[in-house]
Coordinates of C-alpha atoms and ligand atoms in Angstrom, one line a residue:
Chain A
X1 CA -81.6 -22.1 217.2
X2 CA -79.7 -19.7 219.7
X3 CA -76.2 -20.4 220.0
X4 CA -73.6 -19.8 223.5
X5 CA -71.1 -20.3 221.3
X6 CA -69.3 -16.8 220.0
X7 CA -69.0 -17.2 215.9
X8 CA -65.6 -15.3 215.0
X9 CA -65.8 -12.1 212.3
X10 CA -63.2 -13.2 210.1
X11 CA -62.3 -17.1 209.6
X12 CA -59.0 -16.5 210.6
X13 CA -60.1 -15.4 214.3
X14 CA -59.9 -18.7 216.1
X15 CA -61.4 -18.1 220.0
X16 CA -60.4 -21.4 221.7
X17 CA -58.6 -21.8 223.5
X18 CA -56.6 -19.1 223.7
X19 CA -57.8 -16.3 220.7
X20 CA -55.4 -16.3 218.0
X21 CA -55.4 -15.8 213.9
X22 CA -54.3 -18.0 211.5
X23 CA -52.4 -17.0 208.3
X24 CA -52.2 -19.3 205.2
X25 CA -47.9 -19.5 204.8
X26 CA -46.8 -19.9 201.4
X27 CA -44.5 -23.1 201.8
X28 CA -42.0 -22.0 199.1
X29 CA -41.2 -18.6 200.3
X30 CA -42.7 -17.9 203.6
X31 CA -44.8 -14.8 202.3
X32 CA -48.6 -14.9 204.4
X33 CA -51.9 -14.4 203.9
X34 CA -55.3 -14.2 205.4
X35 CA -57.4 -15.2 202.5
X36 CA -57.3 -18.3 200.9
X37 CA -54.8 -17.9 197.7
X38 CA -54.7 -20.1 194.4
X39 CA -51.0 -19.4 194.2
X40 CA -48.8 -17.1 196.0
X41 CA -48.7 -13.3 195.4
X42 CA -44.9 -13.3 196.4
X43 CA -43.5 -16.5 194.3
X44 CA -46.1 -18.0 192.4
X45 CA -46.2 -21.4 194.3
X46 CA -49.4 -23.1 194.9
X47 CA -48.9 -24.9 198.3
X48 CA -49.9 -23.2 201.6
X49 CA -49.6 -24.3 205.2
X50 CA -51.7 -23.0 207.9
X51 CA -50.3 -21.4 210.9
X52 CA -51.0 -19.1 214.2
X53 CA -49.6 -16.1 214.3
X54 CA -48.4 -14.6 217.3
X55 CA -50.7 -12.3 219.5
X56 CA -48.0 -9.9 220.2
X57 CA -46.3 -7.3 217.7
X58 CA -45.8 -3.6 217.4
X59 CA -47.9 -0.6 215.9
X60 CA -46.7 -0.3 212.5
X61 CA -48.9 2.3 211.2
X62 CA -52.4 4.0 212.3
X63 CA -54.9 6.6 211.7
X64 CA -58.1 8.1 213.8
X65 CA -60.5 7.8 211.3
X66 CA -63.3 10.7 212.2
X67 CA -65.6 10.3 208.8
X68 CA -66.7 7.0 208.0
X69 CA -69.8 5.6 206.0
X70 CA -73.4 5.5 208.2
X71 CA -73.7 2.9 211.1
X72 CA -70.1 2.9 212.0
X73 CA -69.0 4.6 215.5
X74 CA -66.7 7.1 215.5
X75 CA -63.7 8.1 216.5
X76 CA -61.9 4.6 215.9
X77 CA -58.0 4.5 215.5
X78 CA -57.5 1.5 212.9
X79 CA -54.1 0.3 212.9
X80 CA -51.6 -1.8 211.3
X81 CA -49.8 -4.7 213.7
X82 CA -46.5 -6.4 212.6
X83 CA -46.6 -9.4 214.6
X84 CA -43.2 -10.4 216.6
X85 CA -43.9 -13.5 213.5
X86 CA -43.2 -10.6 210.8
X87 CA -47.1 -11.2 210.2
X88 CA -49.2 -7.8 208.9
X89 CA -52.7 -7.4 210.5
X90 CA -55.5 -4.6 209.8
X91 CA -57.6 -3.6 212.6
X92 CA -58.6 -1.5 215.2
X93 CA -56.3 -0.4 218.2
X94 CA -58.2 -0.7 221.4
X95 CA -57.8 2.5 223.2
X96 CA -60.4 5.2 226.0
X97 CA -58.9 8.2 223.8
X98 CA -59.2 9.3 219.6
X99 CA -55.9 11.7 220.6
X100 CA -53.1 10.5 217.6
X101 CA -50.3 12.5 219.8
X102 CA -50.6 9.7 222.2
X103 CA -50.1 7.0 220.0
X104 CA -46.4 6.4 219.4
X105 CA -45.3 4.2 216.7
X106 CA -43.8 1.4 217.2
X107 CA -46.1 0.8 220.2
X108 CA -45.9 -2.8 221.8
X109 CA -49.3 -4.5 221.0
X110 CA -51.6 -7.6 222.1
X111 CA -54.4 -9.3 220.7
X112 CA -57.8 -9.2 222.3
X113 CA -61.6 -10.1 221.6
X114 CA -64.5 -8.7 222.0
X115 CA -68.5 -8.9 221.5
X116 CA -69.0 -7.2 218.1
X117 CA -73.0 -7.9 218.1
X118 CA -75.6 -10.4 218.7
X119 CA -77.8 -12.0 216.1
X120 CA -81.5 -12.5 215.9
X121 CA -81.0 -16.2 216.8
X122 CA -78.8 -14.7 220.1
X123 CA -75.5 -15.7 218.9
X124 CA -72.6 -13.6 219.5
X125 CA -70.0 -12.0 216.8
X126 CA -66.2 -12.3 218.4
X127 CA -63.9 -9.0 217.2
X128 CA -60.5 -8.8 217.7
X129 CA -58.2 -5.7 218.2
X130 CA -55.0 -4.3 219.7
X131 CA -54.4 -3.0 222.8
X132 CA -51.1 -1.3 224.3
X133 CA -49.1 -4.3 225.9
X134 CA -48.5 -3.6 229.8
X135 CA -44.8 -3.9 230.5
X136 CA -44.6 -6.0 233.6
X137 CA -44.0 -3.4 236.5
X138 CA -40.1 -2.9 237.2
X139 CA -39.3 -4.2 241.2
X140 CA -39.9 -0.9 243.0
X141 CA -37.4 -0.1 246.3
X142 CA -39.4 -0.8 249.5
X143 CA -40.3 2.3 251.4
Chain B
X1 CA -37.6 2.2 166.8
X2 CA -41.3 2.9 167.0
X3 CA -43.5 5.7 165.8
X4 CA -43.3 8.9 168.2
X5 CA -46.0 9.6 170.1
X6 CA -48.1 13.6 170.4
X7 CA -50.8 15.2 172.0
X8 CA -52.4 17.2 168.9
X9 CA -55.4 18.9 170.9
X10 CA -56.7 18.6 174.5
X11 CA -59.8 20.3 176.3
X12 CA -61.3 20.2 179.4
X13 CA -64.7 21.2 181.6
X14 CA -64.9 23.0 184.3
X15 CA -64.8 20.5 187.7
X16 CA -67.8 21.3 189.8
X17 CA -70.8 19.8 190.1
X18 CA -72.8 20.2 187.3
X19 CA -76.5 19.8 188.1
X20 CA -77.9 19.8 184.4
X21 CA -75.2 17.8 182.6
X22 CA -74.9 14.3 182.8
X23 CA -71.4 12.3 182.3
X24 CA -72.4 11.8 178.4
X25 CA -72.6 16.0 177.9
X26 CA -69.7 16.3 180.1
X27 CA -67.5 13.9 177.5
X28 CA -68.7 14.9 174.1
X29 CA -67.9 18.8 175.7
X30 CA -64.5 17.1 176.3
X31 CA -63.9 15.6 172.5
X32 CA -65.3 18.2 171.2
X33 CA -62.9 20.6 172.3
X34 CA -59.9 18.6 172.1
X35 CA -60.8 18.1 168.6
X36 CA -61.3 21.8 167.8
X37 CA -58.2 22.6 169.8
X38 CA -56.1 19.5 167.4
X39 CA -58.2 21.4 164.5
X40 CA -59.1 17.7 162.9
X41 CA -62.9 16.1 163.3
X42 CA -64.3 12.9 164.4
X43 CA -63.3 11.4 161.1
X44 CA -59.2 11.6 161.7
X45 CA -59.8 9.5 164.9
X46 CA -58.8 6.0 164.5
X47 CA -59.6 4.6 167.9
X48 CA -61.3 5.7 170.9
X49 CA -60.4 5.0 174.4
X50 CA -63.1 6.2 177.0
X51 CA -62.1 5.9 180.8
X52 CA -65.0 5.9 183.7
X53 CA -64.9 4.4 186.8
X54 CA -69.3 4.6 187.0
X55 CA -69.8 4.5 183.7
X56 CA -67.7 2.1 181.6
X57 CA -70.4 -0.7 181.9
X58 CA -72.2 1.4 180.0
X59 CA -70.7 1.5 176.8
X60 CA -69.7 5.4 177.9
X61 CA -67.3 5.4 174.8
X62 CA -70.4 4.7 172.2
X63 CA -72.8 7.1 173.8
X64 CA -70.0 9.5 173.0
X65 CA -69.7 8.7 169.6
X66 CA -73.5 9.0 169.4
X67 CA -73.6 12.9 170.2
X68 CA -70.3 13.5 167.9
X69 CA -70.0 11.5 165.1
X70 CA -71.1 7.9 164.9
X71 CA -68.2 6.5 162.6
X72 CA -68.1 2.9 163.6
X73 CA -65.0 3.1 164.9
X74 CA -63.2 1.0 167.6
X75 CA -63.9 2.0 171.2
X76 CA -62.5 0.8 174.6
X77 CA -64.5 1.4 177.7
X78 CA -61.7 1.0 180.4
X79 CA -62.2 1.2 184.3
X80 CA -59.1 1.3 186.7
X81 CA -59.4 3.0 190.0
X82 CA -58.5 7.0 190.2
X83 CA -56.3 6.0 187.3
X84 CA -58.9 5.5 185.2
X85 CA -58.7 8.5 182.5
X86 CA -54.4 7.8 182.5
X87 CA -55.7 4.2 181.2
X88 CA -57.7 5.6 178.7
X89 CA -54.6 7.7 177.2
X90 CA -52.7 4.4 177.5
X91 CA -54.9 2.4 175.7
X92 CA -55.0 5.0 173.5
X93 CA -51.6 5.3 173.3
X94 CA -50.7 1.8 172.4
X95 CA -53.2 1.5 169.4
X96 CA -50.9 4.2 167.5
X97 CA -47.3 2.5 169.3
X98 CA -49.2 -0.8 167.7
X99 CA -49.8 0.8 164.5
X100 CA -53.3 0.4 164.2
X101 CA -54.0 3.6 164.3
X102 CA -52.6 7.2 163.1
X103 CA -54.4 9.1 165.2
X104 CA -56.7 8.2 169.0
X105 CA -58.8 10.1 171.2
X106 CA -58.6 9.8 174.9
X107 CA -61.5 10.9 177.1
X108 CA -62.1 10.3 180.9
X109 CA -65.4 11.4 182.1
X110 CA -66.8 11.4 186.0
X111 CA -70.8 12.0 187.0
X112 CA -69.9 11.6 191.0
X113 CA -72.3 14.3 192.5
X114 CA -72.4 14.8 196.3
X115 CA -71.6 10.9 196.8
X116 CA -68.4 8.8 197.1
X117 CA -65.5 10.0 199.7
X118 CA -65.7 6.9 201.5
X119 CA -65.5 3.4 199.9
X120 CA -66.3 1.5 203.6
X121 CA -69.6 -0.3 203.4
X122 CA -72.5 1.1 205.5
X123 CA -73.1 -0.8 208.3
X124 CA -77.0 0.0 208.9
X125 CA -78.6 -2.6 211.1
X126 CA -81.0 -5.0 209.3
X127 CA -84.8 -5.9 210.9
X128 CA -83.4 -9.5 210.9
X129 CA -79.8 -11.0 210.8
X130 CA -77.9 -13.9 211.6
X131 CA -74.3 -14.7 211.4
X132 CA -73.2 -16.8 208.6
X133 CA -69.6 -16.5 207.2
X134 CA -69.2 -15.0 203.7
X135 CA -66.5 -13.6 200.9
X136 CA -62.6 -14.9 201.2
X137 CA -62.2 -13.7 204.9
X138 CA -65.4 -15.5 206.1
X139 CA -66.7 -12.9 207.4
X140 CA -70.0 -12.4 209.1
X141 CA -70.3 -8.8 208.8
X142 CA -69.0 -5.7 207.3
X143 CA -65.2 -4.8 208.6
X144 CA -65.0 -1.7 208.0
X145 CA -64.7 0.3 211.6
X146 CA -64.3 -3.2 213.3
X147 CA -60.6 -4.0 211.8
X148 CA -59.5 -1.0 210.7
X149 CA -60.0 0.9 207.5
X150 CA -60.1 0.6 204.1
X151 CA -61.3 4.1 203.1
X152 CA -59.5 5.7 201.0
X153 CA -59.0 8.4 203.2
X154 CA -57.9 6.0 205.6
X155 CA -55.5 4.2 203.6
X156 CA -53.6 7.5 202.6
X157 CA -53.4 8.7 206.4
X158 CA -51.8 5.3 207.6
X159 CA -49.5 5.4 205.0
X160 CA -48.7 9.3 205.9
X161 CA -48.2 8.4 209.5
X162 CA -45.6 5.7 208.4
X163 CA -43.7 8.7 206.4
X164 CA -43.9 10.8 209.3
X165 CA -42.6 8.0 211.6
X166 CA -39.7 6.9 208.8
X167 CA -38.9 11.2 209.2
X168 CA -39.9 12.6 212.4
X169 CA -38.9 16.2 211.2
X170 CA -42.4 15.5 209.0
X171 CA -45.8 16.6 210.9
X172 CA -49.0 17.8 210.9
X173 CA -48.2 21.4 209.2
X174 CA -46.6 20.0 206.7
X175 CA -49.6 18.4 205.7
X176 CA -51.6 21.9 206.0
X177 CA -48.7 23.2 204.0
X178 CA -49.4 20.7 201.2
X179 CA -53.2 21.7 200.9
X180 CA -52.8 25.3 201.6
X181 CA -50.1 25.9 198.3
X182 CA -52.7 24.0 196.2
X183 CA -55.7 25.6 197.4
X184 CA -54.3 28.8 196.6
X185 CA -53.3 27.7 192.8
X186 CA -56.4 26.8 192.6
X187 CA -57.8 30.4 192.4
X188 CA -55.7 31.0 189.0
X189 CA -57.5 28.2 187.2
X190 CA -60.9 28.8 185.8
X191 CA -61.5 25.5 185.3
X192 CA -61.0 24.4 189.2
X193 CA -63.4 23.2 191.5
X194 CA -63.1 25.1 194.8
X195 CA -61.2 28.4 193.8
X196 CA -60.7 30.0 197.0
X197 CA -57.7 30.5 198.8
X198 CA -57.8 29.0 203.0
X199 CA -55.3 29.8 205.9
X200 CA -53.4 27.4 207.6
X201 CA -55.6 27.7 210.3
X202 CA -58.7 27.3 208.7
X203 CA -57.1 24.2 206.9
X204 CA -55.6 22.8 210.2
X205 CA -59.4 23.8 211.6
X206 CA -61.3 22.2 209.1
X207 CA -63.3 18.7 210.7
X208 CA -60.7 16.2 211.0
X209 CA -61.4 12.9 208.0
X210 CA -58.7 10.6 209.2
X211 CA -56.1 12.0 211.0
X212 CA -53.7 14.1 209.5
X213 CA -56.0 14.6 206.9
X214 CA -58.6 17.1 207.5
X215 CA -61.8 17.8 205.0
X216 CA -59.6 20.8 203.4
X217 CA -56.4 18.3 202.9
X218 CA -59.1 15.5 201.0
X219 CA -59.8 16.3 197.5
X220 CA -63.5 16.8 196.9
X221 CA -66.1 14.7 195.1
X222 CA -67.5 16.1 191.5
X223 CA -67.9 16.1 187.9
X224 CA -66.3 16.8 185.3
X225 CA -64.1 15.7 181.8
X226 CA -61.1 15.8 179.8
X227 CA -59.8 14.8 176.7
X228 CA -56.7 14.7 174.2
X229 CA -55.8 13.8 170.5
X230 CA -52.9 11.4 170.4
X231 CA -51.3 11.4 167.2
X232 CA -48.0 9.4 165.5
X233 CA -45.1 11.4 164.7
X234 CA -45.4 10.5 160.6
X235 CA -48.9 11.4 160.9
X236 CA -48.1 14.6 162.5
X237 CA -45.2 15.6 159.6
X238 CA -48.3 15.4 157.2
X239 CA -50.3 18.2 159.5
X240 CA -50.4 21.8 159.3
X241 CA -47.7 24.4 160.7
X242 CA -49.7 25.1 163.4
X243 CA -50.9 22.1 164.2
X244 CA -47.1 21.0 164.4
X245 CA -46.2 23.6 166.4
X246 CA -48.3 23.3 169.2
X247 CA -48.2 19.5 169.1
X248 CA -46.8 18.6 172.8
X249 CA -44.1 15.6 172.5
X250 CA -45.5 12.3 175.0
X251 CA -42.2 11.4 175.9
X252 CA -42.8 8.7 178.3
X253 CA -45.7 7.2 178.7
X254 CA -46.0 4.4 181.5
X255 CA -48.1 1.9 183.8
X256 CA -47.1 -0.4 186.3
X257 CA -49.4 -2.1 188.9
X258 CA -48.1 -2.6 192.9
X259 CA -45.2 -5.4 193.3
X260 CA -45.9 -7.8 196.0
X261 CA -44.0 -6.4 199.0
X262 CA -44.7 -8.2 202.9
X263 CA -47.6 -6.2 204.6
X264 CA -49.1 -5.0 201.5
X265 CA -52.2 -7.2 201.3
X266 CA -53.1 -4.8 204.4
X267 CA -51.8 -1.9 204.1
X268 CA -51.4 -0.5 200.4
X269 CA -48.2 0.3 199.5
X270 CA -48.8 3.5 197.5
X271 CA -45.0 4.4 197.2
X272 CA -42.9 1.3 195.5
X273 CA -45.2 1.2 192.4
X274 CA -44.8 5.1 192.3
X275 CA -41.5 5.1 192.5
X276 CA -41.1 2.2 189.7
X277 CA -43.5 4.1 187.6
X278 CA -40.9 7.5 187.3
X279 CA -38.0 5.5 187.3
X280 CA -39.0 4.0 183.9
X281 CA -41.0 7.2 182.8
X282 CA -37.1 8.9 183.5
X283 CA -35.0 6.4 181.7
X284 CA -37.5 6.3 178.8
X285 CA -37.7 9.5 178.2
X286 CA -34.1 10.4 178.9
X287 CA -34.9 12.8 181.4
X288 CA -34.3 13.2 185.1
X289 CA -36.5 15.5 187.9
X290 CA -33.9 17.8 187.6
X291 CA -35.1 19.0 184.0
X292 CA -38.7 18.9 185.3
X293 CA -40.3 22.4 185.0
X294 CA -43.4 21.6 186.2
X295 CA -45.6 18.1 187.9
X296 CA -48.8 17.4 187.9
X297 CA -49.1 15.1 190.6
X298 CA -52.3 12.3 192.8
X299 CA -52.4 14.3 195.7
X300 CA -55.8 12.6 196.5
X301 CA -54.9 13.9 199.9
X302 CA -52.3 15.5 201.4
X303 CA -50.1 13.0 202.7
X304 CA -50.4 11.9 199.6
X305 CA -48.6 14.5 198.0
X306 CA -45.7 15.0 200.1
X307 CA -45.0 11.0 199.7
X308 CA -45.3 11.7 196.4
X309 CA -42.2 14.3 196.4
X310 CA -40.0 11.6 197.9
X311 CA -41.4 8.3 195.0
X312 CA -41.4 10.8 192.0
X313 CA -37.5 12.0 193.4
X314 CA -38.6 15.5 193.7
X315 CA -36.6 15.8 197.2
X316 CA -33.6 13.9 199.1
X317 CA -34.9 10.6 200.2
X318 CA -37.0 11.7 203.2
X319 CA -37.1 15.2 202.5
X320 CA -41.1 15.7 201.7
X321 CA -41.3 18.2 204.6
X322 CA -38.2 20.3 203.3
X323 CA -39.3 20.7 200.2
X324 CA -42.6 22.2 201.3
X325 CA -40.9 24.1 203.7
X326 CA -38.0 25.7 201.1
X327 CA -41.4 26.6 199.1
X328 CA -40.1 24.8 195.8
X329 CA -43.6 23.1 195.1
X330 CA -45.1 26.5 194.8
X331 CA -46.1 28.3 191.7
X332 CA -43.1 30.5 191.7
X333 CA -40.7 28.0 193.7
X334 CA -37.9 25.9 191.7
X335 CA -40.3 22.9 190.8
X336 CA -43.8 24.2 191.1
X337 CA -46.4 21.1 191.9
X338 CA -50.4 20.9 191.2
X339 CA -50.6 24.2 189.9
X340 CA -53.6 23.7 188.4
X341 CA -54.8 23.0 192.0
X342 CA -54.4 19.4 192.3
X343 CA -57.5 17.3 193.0
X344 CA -57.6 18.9 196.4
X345 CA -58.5 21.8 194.7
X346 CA -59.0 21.3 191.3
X347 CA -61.1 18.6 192.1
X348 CA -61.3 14.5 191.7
X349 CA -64.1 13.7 189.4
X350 CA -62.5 9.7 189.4
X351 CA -62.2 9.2 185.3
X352 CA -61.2 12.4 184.4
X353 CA -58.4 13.3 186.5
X354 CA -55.6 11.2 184.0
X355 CA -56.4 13.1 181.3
X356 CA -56.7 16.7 182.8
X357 CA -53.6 16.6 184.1
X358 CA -52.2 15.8 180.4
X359 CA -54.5 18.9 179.7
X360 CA -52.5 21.4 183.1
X361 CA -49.4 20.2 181.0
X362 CA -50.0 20.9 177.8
X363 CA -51.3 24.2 178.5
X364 CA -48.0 25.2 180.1
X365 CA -45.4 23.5 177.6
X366 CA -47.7 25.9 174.6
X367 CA -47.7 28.7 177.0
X368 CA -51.3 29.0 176.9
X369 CA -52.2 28.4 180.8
X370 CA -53.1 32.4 181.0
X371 CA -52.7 34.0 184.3
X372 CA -51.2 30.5 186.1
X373 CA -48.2 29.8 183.0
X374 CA -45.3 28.9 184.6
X375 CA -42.9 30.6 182.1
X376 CA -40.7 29.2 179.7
X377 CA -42.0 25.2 180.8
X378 CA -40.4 23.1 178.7
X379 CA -40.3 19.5 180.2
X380 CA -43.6 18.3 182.8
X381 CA -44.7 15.4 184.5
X382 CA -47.7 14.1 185.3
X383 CA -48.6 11.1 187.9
X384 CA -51.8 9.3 189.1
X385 CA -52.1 6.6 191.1
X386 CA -55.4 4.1 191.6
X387 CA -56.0 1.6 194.8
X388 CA -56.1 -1.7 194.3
X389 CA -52.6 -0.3 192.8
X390 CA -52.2 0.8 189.6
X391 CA -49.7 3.7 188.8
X392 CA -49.2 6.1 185.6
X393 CA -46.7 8.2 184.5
X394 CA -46.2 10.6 181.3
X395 CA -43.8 12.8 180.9
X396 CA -44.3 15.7 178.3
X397 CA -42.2 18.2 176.4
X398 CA -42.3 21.0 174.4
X399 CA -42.1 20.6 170.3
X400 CA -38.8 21.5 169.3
X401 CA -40.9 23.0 165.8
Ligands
ZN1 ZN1 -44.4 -17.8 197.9

């Protein structure tokens, strides 16, 4: 049974409409999550809302890995994203180039997806990732 | 107030790869030598805490027993990340603070071979697949490459690119700095790993891991083992002149695992937990880092290290790249670091580092380190920290006797 629906790699990768993540928010003290929790790392409490977090943020931290085990490509710059929510997200930052000194922290950031791979039954795996947000052009003078 | 805590003997192999031992040679090498070096026998142990990260499942601590003295005693086989063999010394540790024992042995023991720098899974394609969500993310297939890292060498370079963003004075060569200093300690210690001294250029050369840390800034895989005899101060007043005198004083001996702190579910905090770790080693054994003479510290890579100046309050807040610079962490700077080597150097084999660096510190507070004593140590510090986070801390003096 093929599929033309994308599946998501992670649960919390929702694609429609508009692709997003959802975090589990602790309803005592705000703290988030991506995995479900039986209490809450930060205060103990045990009840959780769901939210979306936003798509935009800034580069909080990265690296360009070089080694990694077999099967996975490299160069890939993996990153950490603090959303404009105060939400923390691991993954990769979407970028033609493996050089780090043109990666400046704290680097405005979006959301995106991706095809990741295609199963034997033909259904599609969804990735997310970063990529540098495009400031909207400043009005240039006419010439 | 409860019974003082010393380190009667300690003994160490050689980190390398040992092709014809396996990790149950390695070990009893280990006890046996910190028992000949404590001058007591199987017989005056009390309790035996064994630390491997591959091995604890199985029952490394009894094999042990088997090749040195079978005595029915207690055992605890204890796995905790890289600080595995600091567990062991722990556990160890609080058996004789309990009073249950007199006297404990601490081993931590590694068979790692050529495998184990990375922790990602492989992602080899199967014949056949299909996508079905699995584990507490719901994922339908490995990560690792996909959303980010979680490589150990991964996780240390993020967290060294944060401390070079927090400091911008901080960059790449002070990173070559790091492993350059303990590659060249490393060619005073006969029990080392690698041995041999690298430029900065042929550090800064070497084929990039995760950048800023290139294959001569990650510590190596390997094998190797290390051991100590604790013993309780009323238990020590009953030993022999000798034995007193070169007993080395565990002043603070502590553990702590990572606080929760916002972000840290994805990116591993490495410093907070650090940093609570020497705070309470400090205050319990009434010493601060400016009576340190000499620290034995996780530089699993080498951001690692110079984060580590700034959590264990070796330098200003922020200074990691000044103090490499002024040349303090070297062997003949004001507060030498790794000189043993460090596992950069020295080498990582997982259980035993805890233990062998109670080993580097003991050897210096006797003054019987040989050509790489740093002279006159008195007071010395020793750090490891394991993913997933755990952190320990011991701080060790000289005997007054
Ligand atoms: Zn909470």
């Amino acid at each position: 049974m093929s599929s033309d629906v994308p599946v998501p790699i992670v649960d919390y990768l929702v694609l429609e409409p508009e692709p997003h993540l959802l975090a589990w928010v602790c309803v005592a003290c705000g703290a988030r999550f991506f995995d479900r929790r039986n209490g809450c790392a930060s205060c103990g409490s045990s009840e959780f809302k769901r939210v979306q977090v936003s798509s935009t943020g800034h580069l909080r931290a990265f690296t360009v890995v070089h080694r990694a085990a077999p099967g996975i490509r490299v160069p890939f710059v993996s990153a950490i994203v603090e959303t404009d929510d105060r939400t923390f997200v691991r993954s990769n930052l979407l970028v033609e180039h493996s050089d780090p000194a043109q990666i400046r922290l704290p680097m405005p950031v979006r959301l995106t997806t991706y095809a990741a791979g295609i199963d034997s039954r033909g259904t599609e795996c969804a990735a997310f990732g970063y990529v540098p947000l495009e400031r909207p052009d400043r009005p240039r003078a006419e010439t | 107030m409860s019974e003082s805590l010393w380190i009667l003997g300690a003994a160490m192999t050689r980190f390398t790869r040992h092709a014809n031992l396996d990790a149950v040679d390695l070990a009893s090498e280990a006890v046996s030598g910190a028992l000949a070096d404590g001058e007591v026998g199987v017989r005056d142990i009390d309790v035996l805490a064994c630390g491997s990260l591959f091995a604890s499942a199985g029952s490394m601590g009894q094999q042990i027993l088997k090749q040195v003295g079978q005595t029915g005693i207690s055992v605890f086989n204890v796995a905790n990340a890289c600080a595995t063999g600091a567990t062991a010394v722990r556990t160890a540790a609080l058996a004789i603070k309990a009073g249950e024992a007199e006297m404990a042995l601490a081993v931590g023991v590694e068979k790692m071979g050529k495998a184990g720098l990375l922790t990602g899974r492989s992602r080899r394609k199967p014949a056949e697949r299909v996508y079905e969500p699995a584990g507490r993310y719901g994922s339908v297939m490995p990560i690792d490459g996909i959303l980010g890292t979680s490589t150990m060498p991964g996780v240390f370079a993020q967290s060294g690119m944060r401390y070079v963003h927090d400091n911008p004075d901080v960059g790449f060569e002070h990173f070559a700095k790091v492993a350059h200093k303990n590659h060249l300690h490393s060619t005073l210690n006969p029990l080392a790993q690698y041995r041999k001294a690298f430029s900065l250029e042929e550090i800064k050369n070497s084929p990039m891991v995760a950048y800023p840390n290139t294959l001569l800034m990650c510590c190596p895989t390997g094998d190797g083992a290390a051991a100590v005899v604790l013993v309780g101060g009323e238990r020590l007043a009953s030993l022999s002149a000798s034995q007193r005198r070169r007993a080395v004083k565990v002043s603070a001996s502590v553990q702590v695992t990572d606080p929760y702190t916002p972000g840290g579910a994805v990116m591993p905090d490495v410093n907070t937990l650090t940093a609570n770790a020497a705070d309470a080693a400090y205050e319990m054994a009434g010493v601060g880092p400016e009576d340190l003479d000499l620290v034995e510290l996780h530089d699993c890579f080498a951001t690692a290290e110079l984060m580590h100046y700034d959590n264990l309050r070796l330098c200003e807040p922020g200074g990691g790249g000044e103090f490499i610079d002024s040349g303090a962490p070297g062997r003949d700077g004001s507060l030498p670091v790794n000189v043993s080597g460090g596992l950069i150097s020295k080498g990582h084999p997982i259980g035993a580092t805890g233990v062998a660096n109670l080993f580097e510190l003991t050897a210096h507070l006797r003054g019987e380190a040989g050509e790489r004593q740093i002279g006159g140590a008195k007071v010395g510090l020793a750090h490891v920290i394991g993913l997933g986070s755990t952190c320990a801390v011991h701080i060790l003096e000289r005997s007054a006797a």
